[in-house]
PDB file of C-alpha atoms in Angstrom:
ATOM      1  CA  UNK A 114      -7.631   4.200 -18.321  1.00 70.00           C
ATOM      2  CA  UNK A 115      -5.516   6.263 -15.944  1.00 79.00           C
ATOM      3  CA  UNK A 116      -7.291   9.609 -15.645  1.00 90.00           C
ATOM      4  CA  UNK A 117      -4.709  11.046 -13.245  1.00 94.00           C
ATOM      5  CA  UNK A 118      -1.078  10.425 -14.090  1.00 95.00           C
ATOM      6  CA  UNK A 119       2.127  10.963 -12.189  1.00 96.00           C
ATOM      7  CA  UNK A 120       4.777  10.041 -14.697  1.00 92.00           C
ATOM      8  CA  UNK A 121       7.758  10.292 -12.362  1.00 95.00           C
ATOM      9  CA  UNK A 122       7.802   7.363  -9.932  1.00 94.00           C
ATOM     10  CA  UNK A 123      10.626   8.925  -7.946  1.00 96.00           C
ATOM     11  CA  UNK A 124      12.473  12.182  -7.407  1.00 97.00           C
ATOM     12  CA  UNK A 125      15.626  12.998  -5.444  1.00 98.00           C
ATOM     13  CA  UNK A 126      16.337  16.557  -4.291  1.00 98.00           C
ATOM     14  CA  UNK A 127      18.972  18.087  -2.070  1.00 98.00           C
ATOM     15  CA  UNK A 128      17.926  19.650   1.218  1.00 97.00           C
ATOM     16  CA  UNK A 129      17.196  23.351   0.801  1.00 97.00           C
ATOM     17  CA  UNK A 130      16.450  23.090  -2.906  1.00 98.00           C
ATOM     18  CA  UNK A 131      13.071  23.186  -4.619  1.00 98.00           C
ATOM     19  CA  UNK A 132      11.113  19.970  -5.189  1.00 98.00           C
ATOM     20  CA  UNK A 133       8.674  19.978  -8.104  1.00 98.00           C
ATOM     21  CA  UNK A 134       6.198  17.132  -8.396  1.00 98.00           C
ATOM     22  CA  UNK A 135       4.043  16.917 -11.493  1.00 98.00           C
ATOM     23  CA  UNK A 136       0.600  15.538 -12.243  1.00 98.00           C
ATOM     24  CA  UNK A 137      -1.415  15.361 -15.464  1.00 97.00           C
ATOM     25  CA  UNK A 138      -5.080  14.590 -15.876  1.00 96.00           C
ATOM     26  CA  UNK A 139      -7.230  13.700 -18.844  1.00 94.00           C
ATOM     27  CA  UNK A 140     -10.783  14.304 -17.622  1.00 90.00           C
ATOM     28  CA  UNK A 141     -11.762  17.916 -18.347  1.00 90.00           C
ATOM     29  CA  UNK A 142     -14.653  17.596 -15.874  1.00 87.00           C
ATOM     30  CA  UNK A 143     -12.311  17.473 -12.877  1.00 89.00           C
ATOM     31  CA  UNK A 144     -12.650  20.714 -10.940  1.00 87.00           C
ATOM     32  CA  UNK A 145     -10.902  20.099  -7.636  1.00 89.00           C
ATOM     33  CA  UNK A 146      -7.395  18.824  -7.079  1.00 93.00           C
ATOM     34  CA  UNK A 147      -5.559  17.675  -3.997  1.00 93.00           C
ATOM     35  CA  UNK A 148      -2.109  16.525  -2.956  1.00 96.00           C
ATOM     36  CA  UNK A 149      -1.616  13.893  -0.292  1.00 96.00           C
ATOM     37  CA  UNK A 150       1.565  12.864   1.430  1.00 97.00           C
ATOM     38  CA  UNK A 151       2.179   9.325   2.616  1.00 95.00           C
ATOM     39  CA  UNK A 152       4.834   7.958   4.933  1.00 95.00           C
ATOM     40  CA  UNK A 153       5.533   4.190   5.050  1.00 91.00           C
ATOM     41  CA  UNK A 154       3.031   2.186   7.125  1.00 89.00           C
ATOM     42  CA  UNK A 155       0.770   5.223   7.523  1.00 93.00           C
ATOM     43  CA  UNK A 156      -2.326   6.463   5.749  1.00 95.00           C
ATOM     44  CA  UNK A 157      -2.167   9.365   3.285  1.00 95.00           C
ATOM     45  CA  UNK A 158      -2.480  12.795   4.868  1.00 95.00           C
ATOM     46  CA  UNK A 159      -3.962  15.829   3.152  1.00 93.00           C
ATOM     47  CA  UNK A 160      -1.395  18.419   2.141  1.00 96.00           C
ATOM     48  CA  UNK A 161      -2.900  21.097  -0.068  1.00 95.00           C
ATOM     49  CA  UNK A 162      -5.701  21.539  -2.580  1.00 93.00           C
ATOM     50  CA  UNK A 163      -6.792  23.838  -5.375  1.00 93.00           C
ATOM     51  CA  UNK A 164     -10.083  24.590  -7.049  1.00 90.00           C
ATOM     52  CA  UNK A 165     -10.287  24.964 -10.804  1.00 91.00           C
ATOM     53  CA  UNK A 166     -11.263  28.614 -10.405  1.00 92.00           C
ATOM     54  CA  UNK A 167      -7.722  29.324  -9.199  1.00 94.00           C
ATOM     55  CA  UNK A 168      -4.322  28.792 -10.772  1.00 95.00           C
ATOM     56  CA  UNK A 169      -2.251  28.899  -7.600  1.00 97.00           C
ATOM     57  CA  UNK A 170      -2.637  28.068  -3.936  1.00 97.00           C
ATOM     58  CA  UNK A 171       0.050  28.505  -1.325  1.00 97.00           C
ATOM     59  CA  UNK A 172       0.445  27.135   2.182  1.00 96.00           C
ATOM     60  CA  UNK A 173       3.779  27.788   3.827  1.00 97.00           C
ATOM     61  CA  UNK A 174       6.498  25.910   1.951  1.00 98.00           C
ATOM     62  CA  UNK A 175       3.959  24.220  -0.319  1.00 98.00           C
ATOM     63  CA  UNK A 176       2.475  25.746  -3.471  1.00 98.00           C
ATOM     64  CA  UNK A 177       0.235  24.055  -5.992  1.00 98.00           C
ATOM     65  CA  UNK A 178      -0.068  25.394  -9.520  1.00 98.00           C
ATOM     66  CA  UNK A 179      -2.895  24.501 -11.893  1.00 97.00           C
ATOM     67  CA  UNK A 180      -2.752  24.894 -15.666  1.00 97.00           C
ATOM     68  CA  UNK A 181      -6.224  23.984 -16.875  1.00 95.00           C
ATOM     69  CA  UNK A 182      -5.485  24.371 -20.569  1.00 95.00           C
ATOM     70  CA  UNK A 183      -2.643  21.865 -20.283  1.00 97.00           C
ATOM     71  CA  UNK A 184      -4.526  19.701 -17.762  1.00 96.00           C
ATOM     72  CA  UNK A 185      -1.463  19.839 -15.563  1.00 97.00           C
ATOM     73  CA  UNK A 186      -0.771  20.609 -11.948  1.00 97.00           C
ATOM     74  CA  UNK A 187       2.404  20.737  -9.965  1.00 98.00           C
ATOM     75  CA  UNK A 188       3.408  20.822  -6.320  1.00 98.00           C
ATOM     76  CA  UNK A 189       6.387  22.974  -5.347  1.00 98.00           C
ATOM     77  CA  UNK A 190       8.124  22.489  -2.014  1.00 98.00           C
ATOM     78  CA  UNK A 191      10.542  25.266  -1.065  1.00 97.00           C
ATOM     79  CA  UNK A 192      12.862  24.738   0.683  1.00 98.00           C
ATOM     80  CA  UNK A 193      12.847  20.948   0.740  1.00 98.00           C
ATOM     81  CA  UNK A 194      13.538  19.292   4.086  1.00 97.00           C
ATOM     82  CA  UNK A 195      14.491  15.695   4.965  1.00 96.00           C
ATOM     83  CA  UNK A 196      11.087  15.261   6.649  1.00 96.00           C
ATOM     84  CA  UNK A 197       9.468  15.849   3.266  1.00 98.00           C
ATOM     85  CA  UNK A 198      10.740  12.466   2.099  1.00 98.00           C
ATOM     86  CA  UNK A 199       7.550  10.514   1.399  1.00 97.00           C
ATOM     87  CA  UNK A 200       5.278   9.375  -1.414  1.00 96.00           C
ATOM     88  CA  UNK A 201       3.114  12.164  -2.833  1.00 98.00           C
ATOM     89  CA  UNK A 202      -0.228  11.395  -4.444  1.00 96.00           C
ATOM     90  CA  UNK A 203      -2.109  13.714  -6.721  1.00 96.00           C
ATOM     91  CA  UNK A 204      -5.915  13.353  -6.656  1.00 93.00           C
ATOM     92  CA  UNK A 205      -8.800  14.903  -8.557  1.00 91.00           C
ATOM     93  CA  UNK A 206     -12.554  15.085  -8.263  1.00 86.00           C
ATOM     94  CA  UNK A 207     -15.448  16.531 -10.203  1.00 80.00           C
ATOM     95  CA  UNK A 208     -18.874  17.725  -9.097  1.00 67.00           C
ATOM     96  CA  UNK A 209     -20.237  16.170 -12.291  1.00 57.00           C
ATOM     97  CA  UNK A 210     -20.280  12.800 -10.532  1.00 56.00           C
ATOM     98  CA  UNK A 211     -23.323  13.960  -8.591  1.00 56.00           C
ATOM     99  CA  UNK A 212     -21.758  13.049  -5.307  1.00 54.00           C
ATOM    100  CA  UNK A 213     -18.911  15.153  -4.055  1.00 54.00           C
ATOM    101  CA  UNK A 214     -15.597  13.824  -2.929  1.00 63.00           C
ATOM    102  CA  UNK A 215     -15.069  10.820  -5.201  1.00 78.00           C
ATOM    103  CA  UNK A 216     -11.361  11.143  -5.689  1.00 87.00           C
ATOM    104  CA  UNK A 217      -9.301   9.662  -8.505  1.00 90.00           C
ATOM    105  CA  UNK A 218      -5.697   9.156  -7.458  1.00 93.00           C
ATOM    106  CA  UNK A 219      -2.461   9.100  -9.382  1.00 95.00           C
ATOM    107  CA  UNK A 220       0.101   6.374  -8.818  1.00 94.00           C
ATOM    108  CA  UNK A 221       2.334   8.501  -6.622  1.00 95.00           C
ATOM    109  CA  UNK A 222       5.845   9.988  -6.732  1.00 97.00           C
ATOM    110  CA  UNK A 223       8.399   9.008  -4.136  1.00 97.00           C
ATOM    111  CA  UNK A 224      10.367  12.072  -3.035  1.00 98.00           C
ATOM    112  CA  UNK A 225      13.700  11.660  -1.323  1.00 98.00           C
ATOM    113  CA  UNK A 226      15.327  14.727   0.157  1.00 98.00           C
ATOM    114  CA  UNK A 227      19.032  14.187   0.672  1.00 96.00           C
ATOM    115  CA  UNK A 228      21.373  16.007   3.024  1.00 90.00           C
TER     116      UNK A 228
ATOM    117  CA  UNK B 285     -10.144  12.950  18.755  1.00 71.00           C
ATOM    118  CA  UNK B 286      -8.749   9.804  17.101  1.00 81.00           C
ATOM    119  CA  UNK B 287      -9.764  10.696  13.519  1.00 93.00           C
ATOM    120  CA  UNK B 288     -10.083   7.565  11.384  1.00 96.00           C
ATOM    121  CA  UNK B 289      -9.121   4.226  12.914  1.00 97.00           C
ATOM    122  CA  UNK B 290      -8.918   0.795  11.289  1.00 97.00           C
ATOM    123  CA  UNK B 291      -9.023  -2.687  12.748  1.00 97.00           C
ATOM    124  CA  UNK B 292      -7.036  -4.925  12.370  1.00 97.00           C
ATOM    125  CA  UNK B 293      -3.654  -3.522  11.336  1.00 96.00           C
ATOM    126  CA  UNK B 294      -2.466  -6.763   9.760  1.00 96.00           C
ATOM    127  CA  UNK B 295      -4.081 -10.071   8.900  1.00 96.00           C
ATOM    128  CA  UNK B 296      -3.120 -13.287   7.114  1.00 97.00           C
ATOM    129  CA  UNK B 297      -5.905 -15.304   5.503  1.00 96.00           C
ATOM    130  CA  UNK B 298      -6.058 -18.554   3.614  1.00 97.00           C
ATOM    131  CA  UNK B 299      -7.811 -18.639   0.258  1.00 97.00           C
ATOM    132  CA  UNK B 300     -11.550 -19.014   0.773  1.00 97.00           C
ATOM    133  CA  UNK B 301     -11.648 -17.616   4.299  1.00 97.00           C
ATOM    134  CA  UNK B 302     -13.786 -14.621   5.139  1.00 96.00           C
ATOM    135  CA  UNK B 303     -13.093 -11.571   7.224  1.00 96.00           C
ATOM    136  CA  UNK B 304     -14.388  -8.092   8.038  1.00 97.00           C
ATOM    137  CA  UNK B 305     -12.333  -4.927   8.219  1.00 97.00           C
ATOM    138  CA  UNK B 306     -13.669  -2.253  10.538  1.00 97.00           C
ATOM    139  CA  UNK B 307     -13.339   1.481  10.034  1.00 98.00           C
ATOM    140  CA  UNK B 308     -14.437   4.054  12.581  1.00 98.00           C
ATOM    141  CA  UNK B 309     -14.371   7.856  12.461  1.00 97.00           C
ATOM    142  CA  UNK B 310     -15.149  10.370  15.182  1.00 96.00           C
ATOM    143  CA  UNK B 311     -15.362  13.508  13.005  1.00 93.00           C
ATOM    144  CA  UNK B 312     -19.100  13.237  12.279  1.00 93.00           C
ATOM    145  CA  UNK B 313     -18.364  12.838   8.573  1.00 91.00           C
ATOM    146  CA  UNK B 314     -21.184  11.867   6.234  1.00 90.00           C
ATOM    147  CA  UNK B 315     -19.034  10.184   3.578  1.00 91.00           C
ATOM    148  CA  UNK B 316     -16.865   7.140   4.069  1.00 93.00           C
ATOM    149  CA  UNK B 317     -14.714   5.173   1.622  1.00 94.00           C
ATOM    150  CA  UNK B 318     -12.715   1.987   1.249  1.00 96.00           C
ATOM    151  CA  UNK B 319      -9.633   1.954  -0.984  1.00 96.00           C
ATOM    152  CA  UNK B 320      -7.002  -0.586  -1.816  1.00 97.00           C
ATOM    153  CA  UNK B 321      -3.422   0.279  -2.632  1.00 95.00           C
ATOM    154  CA  UNK B 322      -1.291  -1.983  -4.766  1.00 93.00           C
ATOM    155  CA  UNK B 323       2.259  -1.365  -6.031  1.00 85.00           C
ATOM    156  CA  UNK B 324       2.268   0.945  -9.050  1.00 81.00           C
ATOM    157  CA  UNK B 325      -1.511   1.333  -8.961  1.00 84.00           C
ATOM    158  CA  UNK B 326      -2.151   4.216  -6.603  1.00 86.00           C
ATOM    159  CA  UNK B 327      -5.315   4.090  -4.498  1.00 93.00           C
ATOM    160  CA  UNK B 328      -8.405   2.552  -6.064  1.00 93.00           C
ATOM    161  CA  UNK B 329     -11.904   3.040  -4.671  1.00 93.00           C
ATOM    162  CA  UNK B 330     -13.668  -0.196  -3.700  1.00 95.00           C
ATOM    163  CA  UNK B 331     -16.948   1.026  -2.183  1.00 95.00           C
ATOM    164  CA  UNK B 332     -18.174   4.206  -0.609  1.00 92.00           C
ATOM    165  CA  UNK B 333     -21.072   5.525   1.437  1.00 92.00           C
ATOM    166  CA  UNK B 334     -22.727   8.937   1.352  1.00 89.00           C
ATOM    167  CA  UNK B 335     -24.579   8.417   4.601  1.00 90.00           C
ATOM    168  CA  UNK B 336     -25.792   5.955   7.202  1.00 93.00           C
ATOM    169  CA  UNK B 337     -27.576   3.038   5.577  1.00 92.00           C
ATOM    170  CA  UNK B 338     -26.333   3.786   2.058  1.00 92.00           C
ATOM    171  CA  UNK B 339     -23.494   2.244   0.069  1.00 93.00           C
ATOM    172  CA  UNK B 340     -22.324   2.380  -3.531  1.00 91.00           C
ATOM    173  CA  UNK B 341     -19.779   0.648  -5.745  1.00 92.00           C
ATOM    174  CA  UNK B 342     -16.497   2.221  -6.610  1.00 90.00           C
ATOM    175  CA  UNK B 343     -13.905   1.331  -9.219  1.00 89.00           C
ATOM    176  CA  UNK B 344     -13.028  -2.206  -8.032  1.00 94.00           C
ATOM    177  CA  UNK B 345     -15.996  -3.598  -6.026  1.00 95.00           C
ATOM    178  CA  UNK B 346     -15.891  -7.268  -7.057  1.00 96.00           C
ATOM    179  CA  UNK B 347     -15.272  -9.695  -4.210  1.00 96.00           C
ATOM    180  CA  UNK B 348     -16.125  -7.153  -1.498  1.00 97.00           C
ATOM    181  CA  UNK B 349     -19.240  -6.140   0.395  1.00 97.00           C
ATOM    182  CA  UNK B 350     -19.787  -3.190   2.722  1.00 97.00           C
ATOM    183  CA  UNK B 351     -22.218  -1.997   5.335  1.00 97.00           C
ATOM    184  CA  UNK B 352     -22.822   1.357   7.025  1.00 96.00           C
ATOM    185  CA  UNK B 353     -25.227   0.620   9.849  1.00 94.00           C
ATOM    186  CA  UNK B 354     -23.954   3.493  11.981  1.00 95.00           C
ATOM    187  CA  UNK B 355     -22.732   6.867  10.757  1.00 95.00           C
ATOM    188  CA  UNK B 356     -19.347   6.464  12.408  1.00 97.00           C
ATOM    189  CA  UNK B 357     -18.600   2.932  11.169  1.00 97.00           C
ATOM    190  CA  UNK B 358     -17.955   1.475   7.728  1.00 98.00           C
ATOM    191  CA  UNK B 359     -17.315  -2.251   7.387  1.00 98.00           C
ATOM    192  CA  UNK B 360     -15.589  -3.974   4.482  1.00 98.00           C
ATOM    193  CA  UNK B 361     -16.199  -7.701   4.086  1.00 97.00           C
ATOM    194  CA  UNK B 362     -14.409 -10.347   2.083  1.00 96.00           C
ATOM    195  CA  UNK B 363     -16.694 -13.370   1.771  1.00 92.00           C
ATOM    196  CA  UNK B 364     -14.173 -15.709   0.136  1.00 96.00           C
ATOM    197  CA  UNK B 365     -10.671 -14.291   0.094  1.00 96.00           C
ATOM    198  CA  UNK B 366      -8.471 -14.729  -2.987  1.00 97.00           C
ATOM    199  CA  UNK B 367      -4.718 -14.114  -3.393  1.00 96.00           C
ATOM    200  CA  UNK B 368      -5.586 -11.198  -5.720  1.00 96.00           C
ATOM    201  CA  UNK B 369      -7.034  -9.428  -2.678  1.00 97.00           C
ATOM    202  CA  UNK B 370      -3.626  -9.244  -1.028  1.00 97.00           C
ATOM    203  CA  UNK B 371      -3.230  -5.512  -0.613  1.00 97.00           C
ATOM    204  CA  UNK B 372      -3.171  -2.605   1.802  1.00 97.00           C
ATOM    205  CA  UNK B 373      -6.667  -1.353   2.566  1.00 98.00           C
ATOM    206  CA  UNK B 374      -7.354   2.242   3.546  1.00 97.00           C
ATOM    207  CA  UNK B 375     -10.519   3.699   4.926  1.00 97.00           C
ATOM    208  CA  UNK B 376     -11.254   7.402   4.566  1.00 95.00           C
ATOM    209  CA  UNK B 377     -13.995   9.840   5.486  1.00 93.00           C
ATOM    210  CA  UNK B 378     -15.059  13.338   4.473  1.00 90.00           C
ATOM    211  CA  UNK B 379     -17.796  15.890   5.037  1.00 85.00           C
ATOM    212  CA  UNK B 380     -18.745  15.478   1.404  1.00 73.00           C
ATOM    213  CA  UNK B 381     -20.209  18.922   1.004  1.00 62.00           C
ATOM    214  CA  UNK B 382     -19.006  22.497   1.326  1.00 57.00           C
ATOM    215  CA  UNK B 383     -15.748  24.136   0.430  1.00 55.00           C
ATOM    216  CA  UNK B 384     -13.590  21.520   2.128  1.00 60.00           C
ATOM    217  CA  UNK B 385     -16.033  18.670   1.658  1.00 66.00           C
ATOM    218  CA  UNK B 386     -13.900  16.934  -0.868  1.00 73.00           C
ATOM    219  CA  UNK B 387     -10.904  16.540   1.418  1.00 84.00           C
ATOM    220  CA  UNK B 388     -10.717  12.982   2.633  1.00 89.00           C
ATOM    221  CA  UNK B 389      -9.061  11.905   5.869  1.00 92.00           C
ATOM    222  CA  UNK B 390      -7.445   8.494   5.900  1.00 95.00           C
ATOM    223  CA  UNK B 391      -6.918   5.785   8.455  1.00 97.00           C
ATOM    224  CA  UNK B 392      -3.533   4.080   8.997  1.00 96.00           C
ATOM    225  CA  UNK B 393      -4.354   1.105   6.772  1.00 97.00           C
ATOM    226  CA  UNK B 394      -4.837  -2.658   7.098  1.00 97.00           C
ATOM    227  CA  UNK B 395      -2.271  -4.923   5.491  1.00 96.00           C
ATOM    228  CA  UNK B 396      -3.914  -8.123   4.248  1.00 97.00           C
ATOM    229  CA  UNK B 397      -2.079 -11.170   2.960  1.00 97.00           C
ATOM    230  CA  UNK B 398      -4.088 -13.963   1.348  1.00 97.00           C
ATOM    231  CA  UNK B 399      -2.203 -17.227   0.926  1.00 96.00           C
TER     232      UNK B 399
END
């Protein structure tokens, strides 16, 4: 049972345009969401996060939007740059587990930013 | 400040052999985790630890054992390797509490091939 879903395995965007990566979740007890970025042969690196008490969080070119009623979050990258080409993982956690920081990951979306 | 390091980077095993993967972190994190990443599956939690001397099972614990004898180290053992354990293994750590406690920091990964 995939509790965190990234339905688009890949996405191609032109440099300078907006990249929108989507993530859906099924567990209504999730209350913290994160995006990780992964380059080949490297470990995932933290990108941006959002708590369920917010609907938007922004950090430079990266913005995450959370729609709790739809159980949907998205990552916007504006403007997209060639260095953004990587696999992006959505992750979620819930304090209900009793121990913080047990993350459930999606399957990832490979973003390619073309010139 | 090296962050999270993993040893070895790559290993080939024959079915039935045993090995230990070492993870070390220098961020004084309480929580440590072992994940495996397989194509199309995202990252799946194998075992985790919420402090020195404690370990717990994650989503896919079968065939693996772990130990956390020192706060900075988390070992993952395969007693009798099977081809199904061919994967990329990532270690991660986090504070586990507080506003940013749920952000996990990952090592570079260990690629394991079981023949």
